[in-house]
């Protein structure tokens, strides 16, 4: 709630000994004929016009508003930058060819700009990641919310948070040097760079997101609902699966969507583990290149400003931005739905 | 009491079956929770095994080299510290100011709603898109101001990236300050800014600091946006000023990890250990701050 | 405390013997011994904090769900102590149903709400029939028979509470516990619930907690007055409200306190 006391100039109030006392100064004990003493009727104190103060307040308010506007500027900046350069790109490459073409070879001759291999690469990794993160994350959420005793929960939750905080290069390193060799023993035909390893570590990376959002959604289900179910002779399993989980469903779905969006935006882990070979394939044993990995690849090389390879970064970036934006908006819509029901 | 053969309330067979499913399900759920923990443990142990032996003194004092035995992280570590410092300097005041604006000046207005949604959206934008933004705006457009591919450009970009985190944490901390304190301040004739400066901010500060530290711990691991901005992968010097070229630990890790030789992989692991230690310290600091200043309203 | 019996034919539906409930060190229910006669309505009254909700939750072992609650003494149902080691609380709750103060329908359809209990307990007979029968017993069938697939949350408060009653009846309990079932409802809905209770008692034993003395006087056959965890007086309702034996009872029912 905001009360705005600066809407008109403020009269500071009585001056004199009362104010002095309030501000910690010694109240004069000897009588000074010019100075009013407590017990005298209040004399009009010096009048502060307040104009200077009001101006200062306004200036500060404006500065703060500017800070608030930075986020708007950021979004505007992102959109403008992406669209501007993409327009240049789409002058050379028709949008339809871009969106439906199945070959992506901007760095070789002949240059082809069909983005599907990149898009499918991102989707494939997100898919593998979801196969890991959804069951594990949901199971963890159910366990933490419905089964685990308080002290176990206080240990497990922070550990899961740590998983979320580890930088992606670390996951990429681990995928490349540990997960892939282990998998290659088990799966014949697995390449050194493959989507499976990348998908697995990205899955572990987004697992905490699903676990914590789903758990929040379950915790928001009111106790009375659980009690009603117990009173009908339900076991804990039935309460968890037939009452709590369905009631928390929109929050749980939101967590899935937001997690997949994270997976699509993931970069370094997939660069290290999945490689940089744009291939239109759904076979996780192959090396693939995601939209994010391509953008990094171009930046690692010497691409002259203004060339079509340079512009392709922005076109791919625009696609990436739109895909994740749509998913995030959906995810948050679901999130608000469950908050409305139980808040 | 009751004859066992006539007991009515023991578990009937149907319930026994349901109970068994319940126990199995509980174990499965526990298993899923534990998988993540086990994965983390294996990952950390593996990294320790790979890299611990390479944490020598030269590791910290040397620059990257073609020869693994002579390679070190000094420029990368310096770059990381420079970056963190600049990001803290830029993002902290900006984030706090924005949070104050949203909670104290624009509360419950349409402006707040718009900015709030915007911030929520920004929080979900992939970090590499921020890199693209930074490349176009800070490296190219503001070349004169930032020195192009400099640690300043990188810091500006990363600041924008972590700003939503600081703002959201700041808002929560400010919201937690009871309105009775504000009312008392206004009642004494204080202006809005005076109330904020003398009452709201000091009380919200621990929460804000915690949020900032968490934002920084996110920033320390960022790689892709900085690669985009030209934090090159082979830098042999320490930045002298904000307009200098630079590299950071995660990029150095990426560089070494991409090389096929085992020694370079081990160097990467050692650098990861350093990064994780930094990260751990920051998180520990955040938790300590939060616990120390936790107020019971 | 001697057992306070009420004159009733046959074995009581429920009987407590020196029943005490502790929350940590706090004794919320102090050694209560009483009998609940079959097919009668027993009201538990008393000021806030007197232990009546805690007591009623002993009857279907709902207190098990409270982490630091400890129960001593016995609750006898069909010749068995509900708190004996061999007793499964889930089975207890199927036979002794409960309706809560705030209507708590599941966010599912009306049909699925009523069908929930039979489904998890393994249904004996046609589910549609069971749903219809339960809704009729709860005097809700006519109002919802055409829209069983509609979400239960679209019903009014009074309808939701009757739905919760139907839901509880669907698992054919013998005893129905009601913890202030009408306190969240408007007067019209309340009187519907009270009528319903008086119909249901023909087939069920009902224990009702209420803070509304007039309600207890209107509806119940026997009334138990609790104060600070102790059972102060337990007798026919008429007697409690017109000529109570205990001073404390008289003070409470005449509104001198509470």
mmCIF file with all atom_site columns, C-alpha atoms in Angstrom, chain B residues 193-266:
data_model
loop_
_atom_site.group_PDB
_atom_site.id
_atom_site.type_symbol
_atom_site.label_atom_id
_atom_site.label_alt_id
_atom_site.label_comp_id
_atom_site.label_asym_id
_atom_site.label_entity_id
_atom_site.label_seq_id
_atom_site.pdbx_PDB_ins_code
_atom_site.Cartn_x
_atom_site.Cartn_y
_atom_site.Cartn_z
_atom_site.occupancy
_atom_site.B_iso_or_equiv
_atom_site.pdbx_formal_charge
_atom_site.auth_seq_id
_atom_site.auth_comp_id
_atom_site.auth_asym_id
_atom_site.auth_atom_id
_atom_site.pdbx_PDB_model_num
ATOM 1  C CA . UNK B 1 193 ? 11.930 8.202   -0.002  1.00 0.00 ? 193 UNK B CA 1
ATOM 2  C CA . UNK B 1 194 ? 12.843 8.843   3.623   1.00 0.00 ? 194 UNK B CA 1
ATOM 3  C CA . UNK B 1 195 ? 10.675 5.947   4.679   1.00 0.00 ? 195 UNK B CA 1
ATOM 4  C CA . UNK B 1 196 ? 12.292 3.703   2.123   1.00 0.00 ? 196 UNK B CA 1
ATOM 5  C CA . UNK B 1 197 ? 15.792 4.806   2.907   1.00 0.00 ? 197 UNK B CA 1
ATOM 6  C CA . UNK B 1 198 ? 15.608 4.724   6.681   1.00 0.00 ? 198 UNK B CA 1
ATOM 7  C CA . UNK B 1 199 ? 13.107 1.980   7.353   1.00 0.00 ? 199 UNK B CA 1
ATOM 8  C CA . UNK B 1 200 ? 12.267 -0.287  4.461   1.00 0.00 ? 200 UNK B CA 1
ATOM 9  C CA . UNK B 1 201 ? 15.665 -0.814  2.900   1.00 0.00 ? 201 UNK B CA 1
ATOM 10 C CA . UNK B 1 202 ? 17.632 -1.451  6.097   1.00 0.00 ? 202 UNK B CA 1
ATOM 11 C CA . UNK B 1 203 ? 15.112 -4.084  7.128   1.00 0.00 ? 203 UNK B CA 1
ATOM 12 C CA . UNK B 1 204 ? 14.957 -5.636  3.694   1.00 0.00 ? 204 UNK B CA 1
ATOM 13 C CA . UNK B 1 205 ? 18.687 -5.586  3.183   1.00 0.00 ? 205 UNK B CA 1
ATOM 14 C CA . UNK B 1 206 ? 19.525 -9.130  4.340   1.00 0.00 ? 206 UNK B CA 1
ATOM 15 C CA . UNK B 1 207 ? 16.985 -10.590 1.958   1.00 0.00 ? 207 UNK B CA 1
ATOM 16 C CA . UNK B 1 208 ? 18.254 -8.396  -0.830  1.00 0.00 ? 208 UNK B CA 1
ATOM 17 C CA . UNK B 1 209 ? 21.837 -9.396  -0.162  1.00 0.00 ? 209 UNK B CA 1
ATOM 18 C CA . UNK B 1 210 ? 20.921 -13.053 -0.173  1.00 0.00 ? 210 UNK B CA 1
ATOM 19 C CA . UNK B 1 211 ? 19.201 -12.585 -3.502  1.00 0.00 ? 211 UNK B CA 1
ATOM 20 C CA . UNK B 1 212 ? 22.168 -10.725 -4.929  1.00 0.00 ? 212 UNK B CA 1
ATOM 21 C CA . UNK B 1 213 ? 24.599 -13.414 -3.873  1.00 0.00 ? 213 UNK B CA 1
ATOM 22 C CA . UNK B 1 214 ? 22.385 -16.044 -5.441  1.00 0.00 ? 214 UNK B CA 1
ATOM 23 C CA . UNK B 1 215 ? 22.282 -13.978 -8.609  1.00 0.00 ? 215 UNK B CA 1
ATOM 24 C CA . UNK B 1 216 ? 26.045 -13.755 -8.611  1.00 0.00 ? 216 UNK B CA 1
ATOM 25 C CA . UNK B 1 217 ? 26.381 -17.477 -8.121  1.00 0.00 ? 217 UNK B CA 1
ATOM 26 C CA . UNK B 1 218 ? 24.266 -17.883 -11.204 1.00 0.00 ? 218 UNK B CA 1
ATOM 27 C CA . UNK B 1 219 ? 26.397 -15.383 -13.072 1.00 0.00 ? 219 UNK B CA 1
ATOM 28 C CA . UNK B 1 220 ? 29.639 -17.096 -12.202 1.00 0.00 ? 220 UNK B CA 1
ATOM 29 C CA . UNK B 1 221 ? 28.696 -20.155 -14.196 1.00 0.00 ? 221 UNK B CA 1
ATOM 30 C CA . UNK B 1 222 ? 27.494 -18.383 -17.308 1.00 0.00 ? 222 UNK B CA 1
ATOM 31 C CA . UNK B 1 223 ? 29.402 -19.345 -20.392 1.00 0.00 ? 223 UNK B CA 1
ATOM 32 C CA . UNK B 1 224 ? 27.501 -19.066 -23.651 1.00 0.00 ? 224 UNK B CA 1
ATOM 33 C CA . UNK B 1 225 ? 26.624 -15.375 -23.521 1.00 0.00 ? 225 UNK B CA 1
ATOM 34 C CA . UNK B 1 226 ? 30.242 -14.519 -22.810 1.00 0.00 ? 226 UNK B CA 1
ATOM 35 C CA . UNK B 1 227 ? 31.497 -16.644 -25.666 1.00 0.00 ? 227 UNK B CA 1
ATOM 36 C CA . UNK B 1 228 ? 29.149 -14.719 -27.878 1.00 0.00 ? 228 UNK B CA 1
ATOM 37 C CA . UNK B 1 229 ? 30.521 -11.480 -26.610 1.00 0.00 ? 229 UNK B CA 1
ATOM 38 C CA . UNK B 1 230 ? 33.981 -12.499 -27.516 1.00 0.00 ? 230 UNK B CA 1
ATOM 39 C CA . UNK B 1 231 ? 35.402 -13.524 -24.178 1.00 0.00 ? 231 UNK B CA 1
ATOM 40 C CA . UNK B 1 232 ? 37.985 -15.371 -26.085 1.00 0.00 ? 232 UNK B CA 1
ATOM 41 C CA . UNK B 1 233 ? 39.075 -18.814 -25.303 1.00 0.00 ? 233 UNK B CA 1
ATOM 42 C CA . UNK B 1 234 ? 42.738 -18.116 -25.431 1.00 0.00 ? 234 UNK B CA 1
ATOM 43 C CA . UNK B 1 235 ? 43.667 -15.173 -23.295 1.00 0.00 ? 235 UNK B CA 1
ATOM 44 C CA . UNK B 1 236 ? 47.003 -15.103 -21.629 1.00 0.00 ? 236 UNK B CA 1
ATOM 45 C CA . UNK B 1 237 ? 46.755 -11.955 -19.602 1.00 0.00 ? 237 UNK B CA 1
ATOM 46 C CA . UNK B 1 238 ? 44.875 -10.536 -16.694 1.00 0.00 ? 238 UNK B CA 1
ATOM 47 C CA . UNK B 1 239 ? 42.523 -7.649  -17.419 1.00 0.00 ? 239 UNK B CA 1
ATOM 48 C CA . UNK B 1 240 ? 43.940 -4.258  -16.418 1.00 0.00 ? 240 UNK B CA 1
ATOM 49 C CA . UNK B 1 241 ? 40.720 -2.363  -16.653 1.00 0.00 ? 241 UNK B CA 1
ATOM 50 C CA . UNK B 1 242 ? 37.075 -2.789  -17.509 1.00 0.00 ? 242 UNK B CA 1
ATOM 51 C CA . UNK B 1 243 ? 37.678 -2.166  -21.182 1.00 0.00 ? 243 UNK B CA 1
ATOM 52 C CA . UNK B 1 244 ? 40.180 -4.966  -21.538 1.00 0.00 ? 244 UNK B CA 1
ATOM 53 C CA . UNK B 1 245 ? 39.605 -8.281  -23.226 1.00 0.00 ? 245 UNK B CA 1
ATOM 54 C CA . UNK B 1 246 ? 39.038 -11.138 -20.848 1.00 0.00 ? 246 UNK B CA 1
ATOM 55 C CA . UNK B 1 247 ? 38.111 -14.728 -20.291 1.00 0.00 ? 247 UNK B CA 1
ATOM 56 C CA . UNK B 1 248 ? 36.350 -16.495 -17.458 1.00 0.00 ? 248 UNK B CA 1
ATOM 57 C CA . UNK B 1 249 ? 36.669 -19.812 -15.661 1.00 0.00 ? 249 UNK B CA 1
ATOM 58 C CA . UNK B 1 250 ? 33.731 -21.553 -17.345 1.00 0.00 ? 250 UNK B CA 1
ATOM 59 C CA . UNK B 1 251 ? 35.094 -20.680 -20.770 1.00 0.00 ? 251 UNK B CA 1
ATOM 60 C CA . UNK B 1 252 ? 38.503 -21.982 -19.801 1.00 0.00 ? 252 UNK B CA 1
ATOM 61 C CA . UNK B 1 253 ? 36.859 -25.156 -18.602 1.00 0.00 ? 253 UNK B CA 1
ATOM 62 C CA . UNK B 1 254 ? 35.017 -25.447 -21.886 1.00 0.00 ? 254 UNK B CA 1
ATOM 63 C CA . UNK B 1 255 ? 38.185 -24.901 -23.820 1.00 0.00 ? 255 UNK B CA 1
ATOM 64 C CA . UNK B 1 256 ? 40.140 -27.556 -21.994 1.00 0.00 ? 256 UNK B CA 1
ATOM 65 C CA . UNK B 1 257 ? 37.250 -30.019 -21.917 1.00 0.00 ? 257 UNK B CA 1
ATOM 66 C CA . UNK B 1 258 ? 36.897 -29.805 -25.660 1.00 0.00 ? 258 UNK B CA 1
ATOM 67 C CA . UNK B 1 259 ? 40.414 -31.062 -26.217 1.00 0.00 ? 259 UNK B CA 1
ATOM 68 C CA . UNK B 1 260 ? 40.880 -34.758 -26.703 1.00 0.00 ? 260 UNK B CA 1
ATOM 69 C CA . UNK B 1 261 ? 44.009 -35.158 -24.558 1.00 0.00 ? 261 UNK B CA 1
ATOM 70 C CA . UNK B 1 262 ? 43.469 -36.570 -21.117 1.00 0.00 ? 262 UNK B CA 1
ATOM 71 C CA . UNK B 1 263 ? 45.700 -34.011 -19.427 1.00 0.00 ? 263 UNK B CA 1
ATOM 72 C CA . UNK B 1 264 ? 43.596 -31.176 -20.667 1.00 0.00 ? 264 UNK B CA 1
ATOM 73 C CA . UNK B 1 265 ? 40.500 -32.949 -19.456 1.00 0.00 ? 265 UNK B CA 1
ATOM 74 C CA . UNK B 1 266 ? 42.101 -33.169 -16.051 1.00 0.00 ? 266 UNK B CA 1
#
